[in-house]
XYZ file of C-alpha atoms in Angstrom:
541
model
C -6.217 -18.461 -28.621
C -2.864 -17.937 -26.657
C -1.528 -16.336 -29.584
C -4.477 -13.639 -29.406
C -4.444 -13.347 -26.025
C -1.171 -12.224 -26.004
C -1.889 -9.769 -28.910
C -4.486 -8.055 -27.357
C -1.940 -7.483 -24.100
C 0.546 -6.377 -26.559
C -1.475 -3.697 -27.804
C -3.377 -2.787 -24.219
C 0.132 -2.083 -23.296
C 1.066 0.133 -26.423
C -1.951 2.116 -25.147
C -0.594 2.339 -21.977
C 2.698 3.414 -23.117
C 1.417 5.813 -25.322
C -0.689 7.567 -23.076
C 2.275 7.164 -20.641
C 4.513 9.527 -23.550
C 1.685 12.099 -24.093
C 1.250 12.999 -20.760
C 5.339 13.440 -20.409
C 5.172 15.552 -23.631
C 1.922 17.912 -22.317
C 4.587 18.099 -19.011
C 7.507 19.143 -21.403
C 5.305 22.085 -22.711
C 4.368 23.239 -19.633
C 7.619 23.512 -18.027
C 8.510 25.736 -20.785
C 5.096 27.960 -21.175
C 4.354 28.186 -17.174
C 7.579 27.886 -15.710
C 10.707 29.170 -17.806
C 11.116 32.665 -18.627
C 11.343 33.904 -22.210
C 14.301 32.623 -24.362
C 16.447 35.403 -24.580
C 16.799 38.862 -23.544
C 16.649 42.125 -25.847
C 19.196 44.956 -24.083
C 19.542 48.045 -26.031
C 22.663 50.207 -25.788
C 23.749 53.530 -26.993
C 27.500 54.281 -27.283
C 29.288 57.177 -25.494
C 31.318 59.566 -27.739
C 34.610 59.895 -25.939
C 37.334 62.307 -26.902
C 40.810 60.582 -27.020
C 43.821 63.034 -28.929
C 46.505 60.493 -27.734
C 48.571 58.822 -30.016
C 47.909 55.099 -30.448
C 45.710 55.419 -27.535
C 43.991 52.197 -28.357
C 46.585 50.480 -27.107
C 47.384 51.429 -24.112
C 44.443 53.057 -22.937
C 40.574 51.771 -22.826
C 37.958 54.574 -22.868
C 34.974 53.879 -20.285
C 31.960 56.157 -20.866
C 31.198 55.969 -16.881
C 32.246 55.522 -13.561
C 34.952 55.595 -12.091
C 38.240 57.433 -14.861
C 35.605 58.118 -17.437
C 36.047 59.348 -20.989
C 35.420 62.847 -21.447
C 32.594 63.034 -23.997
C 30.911 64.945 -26.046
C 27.149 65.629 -26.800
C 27.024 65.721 -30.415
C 29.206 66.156 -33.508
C 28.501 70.112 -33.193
C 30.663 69.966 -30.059
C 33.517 68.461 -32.033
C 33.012 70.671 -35.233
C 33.496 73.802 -32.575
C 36.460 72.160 -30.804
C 38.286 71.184 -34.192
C 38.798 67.406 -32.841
C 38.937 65.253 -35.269
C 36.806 62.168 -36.520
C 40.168 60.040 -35.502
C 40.168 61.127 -32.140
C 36.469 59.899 -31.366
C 35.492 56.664 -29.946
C 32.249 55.231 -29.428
C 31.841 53.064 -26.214
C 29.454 51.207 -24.789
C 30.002 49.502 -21.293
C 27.677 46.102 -20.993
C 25.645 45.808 -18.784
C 23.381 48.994 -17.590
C 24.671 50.994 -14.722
C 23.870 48.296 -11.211
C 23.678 45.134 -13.046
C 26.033 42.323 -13.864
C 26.370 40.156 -16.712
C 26.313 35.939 -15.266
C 27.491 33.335 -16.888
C 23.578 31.613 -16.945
C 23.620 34.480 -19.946
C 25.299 31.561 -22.075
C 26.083 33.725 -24.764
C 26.267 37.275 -25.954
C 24.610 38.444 -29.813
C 25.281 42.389 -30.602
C 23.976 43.921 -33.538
C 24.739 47.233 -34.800
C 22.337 50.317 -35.948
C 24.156 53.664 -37.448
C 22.016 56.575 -37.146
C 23.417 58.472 -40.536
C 21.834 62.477 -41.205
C 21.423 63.209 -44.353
C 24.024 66.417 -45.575
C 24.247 67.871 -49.059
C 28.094 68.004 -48.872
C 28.046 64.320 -46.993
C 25.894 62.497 -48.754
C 25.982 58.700 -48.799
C 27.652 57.007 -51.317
C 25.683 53.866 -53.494
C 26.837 50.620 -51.847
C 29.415 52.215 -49.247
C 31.250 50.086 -46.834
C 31.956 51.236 -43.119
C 35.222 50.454 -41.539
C 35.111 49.820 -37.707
C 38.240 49.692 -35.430
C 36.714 47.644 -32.515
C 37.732 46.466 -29.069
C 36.454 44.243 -26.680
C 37.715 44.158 -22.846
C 35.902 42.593 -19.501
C 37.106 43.016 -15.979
C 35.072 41.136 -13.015
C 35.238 43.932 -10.188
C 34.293 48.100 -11.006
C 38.319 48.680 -9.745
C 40.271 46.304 -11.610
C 41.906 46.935 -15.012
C 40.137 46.057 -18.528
C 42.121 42.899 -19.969
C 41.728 42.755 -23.566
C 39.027 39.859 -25.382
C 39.769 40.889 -29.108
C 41.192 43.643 -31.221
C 39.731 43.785 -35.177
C 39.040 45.831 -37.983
C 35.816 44.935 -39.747
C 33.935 46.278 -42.535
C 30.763 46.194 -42.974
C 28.550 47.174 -46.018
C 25.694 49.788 -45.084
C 22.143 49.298 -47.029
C 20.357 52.175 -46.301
C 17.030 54.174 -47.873
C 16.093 57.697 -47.867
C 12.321 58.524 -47.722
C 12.381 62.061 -48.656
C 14.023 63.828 -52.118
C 17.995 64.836 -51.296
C 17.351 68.684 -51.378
C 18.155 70.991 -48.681
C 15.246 71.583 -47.371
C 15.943 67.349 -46.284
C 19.327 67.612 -44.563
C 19.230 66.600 -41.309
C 16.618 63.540 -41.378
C 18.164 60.347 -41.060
C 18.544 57.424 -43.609
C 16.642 54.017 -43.058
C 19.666 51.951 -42.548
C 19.718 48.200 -42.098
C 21.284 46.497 -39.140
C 24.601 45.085 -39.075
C 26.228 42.188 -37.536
C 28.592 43.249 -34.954
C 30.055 40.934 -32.289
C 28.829 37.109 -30.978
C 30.597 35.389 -28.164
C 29.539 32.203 -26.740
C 30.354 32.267 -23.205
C 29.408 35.143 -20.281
C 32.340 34.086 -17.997
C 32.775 38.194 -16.760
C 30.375 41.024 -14.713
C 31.843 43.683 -16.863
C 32.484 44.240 -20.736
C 33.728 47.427 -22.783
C 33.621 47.571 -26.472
C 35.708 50.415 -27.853
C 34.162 51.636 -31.730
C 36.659 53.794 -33.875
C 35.640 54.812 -37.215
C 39.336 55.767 -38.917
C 39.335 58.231 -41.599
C 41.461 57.921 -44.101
C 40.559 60.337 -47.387
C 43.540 58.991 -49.235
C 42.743 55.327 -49.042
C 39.101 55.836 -48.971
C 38.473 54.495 -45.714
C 35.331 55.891 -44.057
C 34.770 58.211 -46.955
C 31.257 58.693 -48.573
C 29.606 57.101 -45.556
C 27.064 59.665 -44.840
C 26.870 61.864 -41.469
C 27.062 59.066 -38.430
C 25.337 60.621 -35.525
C 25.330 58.116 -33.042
C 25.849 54.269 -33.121
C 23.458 51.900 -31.349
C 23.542 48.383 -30.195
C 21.596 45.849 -29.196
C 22.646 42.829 -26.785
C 20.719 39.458 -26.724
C 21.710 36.919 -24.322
C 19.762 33.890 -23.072
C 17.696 34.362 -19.960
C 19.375 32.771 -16.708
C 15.780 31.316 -15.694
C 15.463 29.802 -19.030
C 19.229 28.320 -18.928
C 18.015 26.771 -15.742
C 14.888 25.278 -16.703
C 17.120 23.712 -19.998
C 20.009 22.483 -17.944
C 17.382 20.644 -15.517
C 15.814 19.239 -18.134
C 18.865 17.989 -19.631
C 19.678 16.579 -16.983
C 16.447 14.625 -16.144
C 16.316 12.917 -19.796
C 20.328 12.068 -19.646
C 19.434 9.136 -17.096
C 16.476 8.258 -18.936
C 17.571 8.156 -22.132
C 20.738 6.062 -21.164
C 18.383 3.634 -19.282
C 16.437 3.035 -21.987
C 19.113 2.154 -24.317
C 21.095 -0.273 -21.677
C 17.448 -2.013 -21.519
C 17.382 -2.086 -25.475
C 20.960 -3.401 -26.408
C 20.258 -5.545 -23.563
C 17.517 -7.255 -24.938
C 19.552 -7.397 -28.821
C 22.270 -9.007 -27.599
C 20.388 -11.804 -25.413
C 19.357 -13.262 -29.105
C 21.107 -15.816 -30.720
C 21.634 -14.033 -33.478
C 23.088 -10.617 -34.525
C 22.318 -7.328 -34.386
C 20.132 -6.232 -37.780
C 20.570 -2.991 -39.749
C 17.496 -1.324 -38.354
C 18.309 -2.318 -34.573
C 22.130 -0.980 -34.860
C 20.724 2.249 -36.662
C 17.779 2.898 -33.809
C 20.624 2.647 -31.303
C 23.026 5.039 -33.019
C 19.860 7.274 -32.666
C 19.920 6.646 -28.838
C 23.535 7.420 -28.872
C 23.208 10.570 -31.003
C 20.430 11.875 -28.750
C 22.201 10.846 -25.608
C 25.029 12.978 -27.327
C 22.912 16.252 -27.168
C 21.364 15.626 -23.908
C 24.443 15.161 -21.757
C 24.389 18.643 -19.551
C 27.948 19.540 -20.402
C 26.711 23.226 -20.199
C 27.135 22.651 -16.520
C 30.676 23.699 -16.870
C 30.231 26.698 -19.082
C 29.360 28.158 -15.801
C 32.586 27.659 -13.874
C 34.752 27.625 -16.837
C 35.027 30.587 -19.835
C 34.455 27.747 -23.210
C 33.521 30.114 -25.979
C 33.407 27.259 -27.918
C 30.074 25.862 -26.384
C 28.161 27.730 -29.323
C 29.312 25.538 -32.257
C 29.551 22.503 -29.955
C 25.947 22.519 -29.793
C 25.225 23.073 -33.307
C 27.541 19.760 -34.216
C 25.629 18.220 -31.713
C 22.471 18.976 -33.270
C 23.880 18.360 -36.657
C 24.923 14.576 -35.828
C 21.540 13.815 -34.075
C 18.987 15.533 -37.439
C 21.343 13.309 -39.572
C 20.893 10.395 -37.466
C 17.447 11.220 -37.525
C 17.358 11.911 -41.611
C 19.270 8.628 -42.024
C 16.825 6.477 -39.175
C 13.637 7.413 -41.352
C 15.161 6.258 -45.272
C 16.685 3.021 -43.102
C 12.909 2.419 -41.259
C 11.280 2.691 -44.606
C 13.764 0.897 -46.703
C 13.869 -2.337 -44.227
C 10.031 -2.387 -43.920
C 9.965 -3.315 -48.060
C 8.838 -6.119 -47.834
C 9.983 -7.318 -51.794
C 13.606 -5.871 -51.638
C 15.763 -7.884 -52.168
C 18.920 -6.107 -50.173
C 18.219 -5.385 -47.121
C 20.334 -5.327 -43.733
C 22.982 -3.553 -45.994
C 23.844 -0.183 -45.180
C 26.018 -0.089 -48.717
C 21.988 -0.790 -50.182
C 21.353 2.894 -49.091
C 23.403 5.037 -50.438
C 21.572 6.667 -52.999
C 19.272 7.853 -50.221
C 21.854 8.786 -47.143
C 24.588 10.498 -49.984
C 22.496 13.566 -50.177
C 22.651 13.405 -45.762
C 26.025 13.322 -46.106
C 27.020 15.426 -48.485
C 24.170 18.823 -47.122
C 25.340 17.615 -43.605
C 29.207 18.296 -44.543
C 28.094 21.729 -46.288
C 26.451 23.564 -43.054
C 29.522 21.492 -41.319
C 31.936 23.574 -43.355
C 29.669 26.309 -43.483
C 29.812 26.781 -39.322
C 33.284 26.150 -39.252
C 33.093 29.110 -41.255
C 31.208 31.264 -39.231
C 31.188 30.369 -35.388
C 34.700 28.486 -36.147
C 36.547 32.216 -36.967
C 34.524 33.761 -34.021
C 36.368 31.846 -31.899
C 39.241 34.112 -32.298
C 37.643 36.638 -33.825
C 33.980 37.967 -32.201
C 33.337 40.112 -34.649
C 33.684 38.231 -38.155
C 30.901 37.586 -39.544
C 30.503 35.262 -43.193
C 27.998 37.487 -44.631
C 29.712 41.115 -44.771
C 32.042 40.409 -47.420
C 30.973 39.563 -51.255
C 33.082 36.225 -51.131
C 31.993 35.176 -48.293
C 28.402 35.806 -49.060
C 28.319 33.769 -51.895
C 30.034 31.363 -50.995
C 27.921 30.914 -47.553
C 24.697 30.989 -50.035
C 26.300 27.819 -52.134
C 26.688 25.547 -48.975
C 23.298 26.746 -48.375
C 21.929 26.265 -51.717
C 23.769 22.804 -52.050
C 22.535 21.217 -48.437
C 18.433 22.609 -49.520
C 19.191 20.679 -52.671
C 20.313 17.340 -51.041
C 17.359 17.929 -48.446
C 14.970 18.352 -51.312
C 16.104 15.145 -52.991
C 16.253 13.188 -49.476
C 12.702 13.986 -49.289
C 11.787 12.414 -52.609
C 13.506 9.748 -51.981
C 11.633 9.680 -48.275
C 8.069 10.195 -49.794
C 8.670 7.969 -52.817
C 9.670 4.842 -50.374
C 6.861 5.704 -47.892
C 4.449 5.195 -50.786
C 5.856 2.534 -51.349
C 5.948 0.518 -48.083
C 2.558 1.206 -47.909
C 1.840 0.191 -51.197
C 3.677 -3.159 -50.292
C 1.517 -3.372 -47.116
C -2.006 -3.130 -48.556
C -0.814 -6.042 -51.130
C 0.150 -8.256 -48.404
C -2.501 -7.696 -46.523
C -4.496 -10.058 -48.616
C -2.642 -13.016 -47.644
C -3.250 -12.396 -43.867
C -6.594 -14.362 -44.206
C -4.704 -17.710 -44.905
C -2.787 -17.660 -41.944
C -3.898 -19.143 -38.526
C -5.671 -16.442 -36.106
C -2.823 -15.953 -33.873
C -0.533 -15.551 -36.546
C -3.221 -13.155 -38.858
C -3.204 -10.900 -35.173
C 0.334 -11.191 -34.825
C 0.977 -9.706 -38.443
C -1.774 -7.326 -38.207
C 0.268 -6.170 -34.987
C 3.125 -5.279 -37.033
C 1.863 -3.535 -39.935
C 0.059 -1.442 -37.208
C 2.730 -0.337 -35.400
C 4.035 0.515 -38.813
C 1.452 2.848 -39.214
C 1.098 4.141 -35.684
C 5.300 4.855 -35.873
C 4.659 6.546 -39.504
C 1.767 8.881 -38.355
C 3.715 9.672 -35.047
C 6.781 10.555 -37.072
C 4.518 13.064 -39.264
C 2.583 14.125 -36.378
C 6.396 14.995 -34.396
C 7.751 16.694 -38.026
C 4.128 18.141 -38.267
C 4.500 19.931 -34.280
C 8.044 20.812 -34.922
C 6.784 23.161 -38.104
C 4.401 24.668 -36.684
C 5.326 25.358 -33.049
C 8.403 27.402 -34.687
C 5.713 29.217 -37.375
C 3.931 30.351 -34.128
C 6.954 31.266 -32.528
C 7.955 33.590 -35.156
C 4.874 35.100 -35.813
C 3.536 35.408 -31.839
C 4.653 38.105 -29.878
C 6.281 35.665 -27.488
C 3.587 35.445 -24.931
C -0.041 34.883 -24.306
C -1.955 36.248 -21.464
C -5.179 34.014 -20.934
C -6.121 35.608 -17.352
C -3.531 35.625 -14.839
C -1.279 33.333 -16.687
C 0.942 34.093 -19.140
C 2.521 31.467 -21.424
C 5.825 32.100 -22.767
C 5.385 30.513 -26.685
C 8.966 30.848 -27.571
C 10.028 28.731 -24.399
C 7.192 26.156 -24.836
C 8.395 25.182 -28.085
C 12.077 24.950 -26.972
C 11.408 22.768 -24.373
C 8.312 20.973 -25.720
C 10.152 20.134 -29.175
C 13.419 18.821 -27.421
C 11.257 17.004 -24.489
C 9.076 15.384 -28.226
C 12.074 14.196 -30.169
C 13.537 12.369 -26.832
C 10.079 11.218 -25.996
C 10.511 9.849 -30.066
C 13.691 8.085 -29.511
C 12.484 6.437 -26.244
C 9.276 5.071 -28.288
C 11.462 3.772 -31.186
C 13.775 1.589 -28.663
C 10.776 0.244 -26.846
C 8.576 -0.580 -29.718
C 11.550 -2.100 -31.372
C 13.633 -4.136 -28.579
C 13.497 -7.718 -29.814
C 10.495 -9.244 -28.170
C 11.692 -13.129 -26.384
C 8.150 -14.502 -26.414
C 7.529 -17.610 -28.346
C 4.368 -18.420 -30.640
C 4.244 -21.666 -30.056
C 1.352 -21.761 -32.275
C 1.553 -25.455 -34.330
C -2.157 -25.058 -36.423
C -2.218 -25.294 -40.063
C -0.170 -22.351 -41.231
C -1.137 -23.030 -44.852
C 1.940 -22.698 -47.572
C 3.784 -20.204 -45.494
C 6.412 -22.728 -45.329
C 7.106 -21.891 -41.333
C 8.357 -23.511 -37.951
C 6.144 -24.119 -35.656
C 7.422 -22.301 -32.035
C 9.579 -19.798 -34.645
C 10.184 -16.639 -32.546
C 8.611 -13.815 -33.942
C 10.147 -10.046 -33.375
C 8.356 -6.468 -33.115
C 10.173 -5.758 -36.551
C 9.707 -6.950 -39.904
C 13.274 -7.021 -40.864
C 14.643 -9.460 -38.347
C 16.794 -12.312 -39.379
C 16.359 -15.365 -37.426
C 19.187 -17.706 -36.752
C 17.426 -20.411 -38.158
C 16.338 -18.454 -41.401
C 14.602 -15.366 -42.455
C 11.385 -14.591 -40.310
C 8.334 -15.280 -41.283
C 6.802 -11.785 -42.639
C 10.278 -12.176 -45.131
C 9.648 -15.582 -46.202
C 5.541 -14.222 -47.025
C 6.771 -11.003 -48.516
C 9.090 -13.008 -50.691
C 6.353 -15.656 -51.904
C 4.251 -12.815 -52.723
C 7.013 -10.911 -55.035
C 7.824 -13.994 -56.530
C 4.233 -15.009 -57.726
């Protein structure tokens, strides 16, 4: 009767817990949809033709397209045709941001893409497959009368991909191809009020450079940076489930190592998960507004990397240790099939950033995809980390079917057991379930809050409220995976209550008074527990 009692107060306060979690997650939602601003920020920009006939002007003189010492520019190629200056003597700049505004570091990070606006010209035309060769600068200066001080100096190339609508005749020149955009520039800090980029396009018919490229009329960019509301919102919530996660997880390893025994697999892997998430919530973005860390970009990404293979490796772990009839368990070496493929796709987008945001650290402009090497050999770490994900799911869905497989068959020795023991194992196989349908119902949210996302126009109106999608899901999704790891450690602490239930317990073969654990995987110092010692009996008849 004590036994029940104590079952039934074990799952009134699951309820309470759980209702406890939703309400937190229906908050984390909110703050995103109601309070925070959109994501990011779209900030079109066309660049300035400015006349320069200096020699190896670009380095020792930046060309501003306004205020005070501005370029002296010109209004369309026409201009330049009639005043013989040359395509060499032309650069395109763009000063960020729009005439009275400021760039702030809450911008977190600056994205430019690039779209050439190329006429169509009998004796120009544009060549199959050309390639584009940009001479680019980037400067910033922090007051309208101090000097530009140089970011980075590269030449890129970048291939153009470009349709023409109409038949090349004539009667055609003058429209304008359909070009793709390009990658231009990404830098992950906005330490500075004031940027410059400086676009040459060097002609050189001997070498080929810039040759074949079509008639470039004007270049255009596009800026995205993060919203400075937004960044707020984040670093506040950041900040509110730091404490809380680190709370949680003194209170959990807490209550492991106050048991006479060690630490199991499954408890040691559920903390790493604390750790990894505490590893991504820590507001260390704090100082990415006093201090100019471009790095903050890939940072975050290995951040995120660690805590999704945590995550990957916590759900094959979960599964494996909750088999009843393996025999080798509590081994992380008894895994390996399973967490290799983590591993191994885990290393590829690794090496794959590195690649990417790694070079960008010196270099804003590279980018992995505008070469043919690079290309392919970003698609193969791409292609090999989908392959090990595909395999870690069939080795996720195969053990899943089986646990529960294992499950239903011991289920049918639950009626032999005493009634506080039958609830006490019912218990566990529940919260089994409940933790498997929650960790489909969290994958399930994360799929399609980001389908929405991408297919929403960002916003919904319902009145006078508008609902920012794209924020919700940020903030919901990262408030739902902490909510996830908090559940995990307090489901799974160790309980300390005794059974001290001494009726007829059949041919289980168990100590009366035996301490029983939330988990089905935990070894007691006197001897395996008891849903081990049933799961056993059962494989062996």
């Amino acid at each position: 009767m004590a036994g029940a009692i104590i079952e039934n107060m074990s799952t009134k306060k699951l309820c309470i817990v759980g209702g406890i979690l939703l309400v937190f997650q229906v908050i984390a939602f909110l703050v995103g949809g109601l309070i925070a601003p959109s994501p990011t920020t779209a900030v079109p920009y066309m660049a300035v033709k400015c006349i320069d006939v200096r020699k190896n002007h670009h380095k020792t003189k930046w060309l501003i397209p306004r205020g005070l010492n501005h370029c002296e520019k010109l209004k369309d190629f026409d201009e330049a045709v009639s005043r013989q200056i040359e395509a060499n003597d032309i650069v395109f700049a763009v000063h960020i941001p729009h005439p009275n505004k400021e760039m702030s570091p809450w911008f977190q990070f600056m994205l430019f893409i690039m779209q050439l606006d190329i006429a169509f010209k009998m004796d120009n035309d544009l060549k199959e497959n050309a390639e584009i060769t940009l001479d680019v600068s980037l400067a910033y200066r922090d007051d309208v009368f101090d000097d530009w001080e140089e970011i980075a100096h590269a030449i890129e190339i970048r291939k153009l991909k470009c349709t023409f609508g109409s038949p090349k005749t004539l009667e055609s020149e003058g429209r304008h191809y359909d070009c793709d955009f390009l990658p231009f520039m990404e830098i992950g800090s906005v330490a500075h009020k004031y940027y410059l980029i400086n676009i040459r396009l060097p002609v050189n018919e001997r070498k080929g450079i810039n040759v074949g490229i079509g008639e470039i009329k004007d270049i255009r960019l596009v800026g995205i940076h993060q919203n400075g509301g937004f960044t707020k919102v984040w670093f506040a919530m950041k900040t509110f489930l730091t404490p809380s996660i680190l709370i949680i997880m003194v209170w959990y390893w807490r209550r492991i190592t106050l048991m006479t025994r060690a630490p199991v697999l499954l408890e040691k892997v559920i903390f790493a998960l604390g750790i990894s998430m505490t590893f991504i919530n820590i507001p260390v973005e704090w100082f990415s507004i006093g201090f100019d860390w471009t790095w903050m970009l890939l940072f975050g990404d290995i951040r995120q990397g660690i805590f999704y293979a945590m995550l990957l490796s916590f759900w094959i772990i979960f599964c494996g240790e909750h088999m009843m009839d393996q025999n080798e368990r509590n081994r992380l070496s008894g895994y390996w099939k399973q967490v290799g493929p983590i591993a191994v796709g885990s290393f590829c987008l690794f090496i794959f950033d590195m690649c990417e945001r790694g070079v960008q650290l010196k270099n804003p402009f590279y980018s992995i995809w505008t070469t043919e090497v690079g290309t392919e050999l970003a698609m193969a770490f791409i292609i090999v980390a989908g392959i090990c994900l595909c395999l870690y799911f069939l080795f996720l869905c195969f053990m899943v079917f089986q646990v529960f497989r294992n499950i239903s068959g011991k289920q049918s020795s639950l009626p032999a057991m005493s009634k506080a023991r039958r609830l006490h194992y019912e218990g566990l196989i529940f919260r089994f379930k409940f933790l498997m349908l929650i960790t489909l119902a969290c994958a399930a949210m994360t799929v399609i809050f980001f389908i929405v996302s991408q297919v929403t126009e960002g916003h919904w109106k319902w009145g006078d409220i508008t609902i920012q999608v794209n924020s919700a899901f940020f903030t919901g999704i990262y408030g739902m995976w902490n909510l996830y790891v908090f559940a995990l450690m307090f489901l799974y602490a160790p309980s300390h209550k005794n059974y001290g239930e001494d009726q007829s317990n059949g041919d289980l073969g168990v100590n009366s008074g035996e301490e029983l654990q939330l988990t089905t995987t935990i070894t007691h110092v006197d001897g395996p527990t008891e849903v081990y010692k049933l799961a056993r009996k059962e494989a062996q008849e």
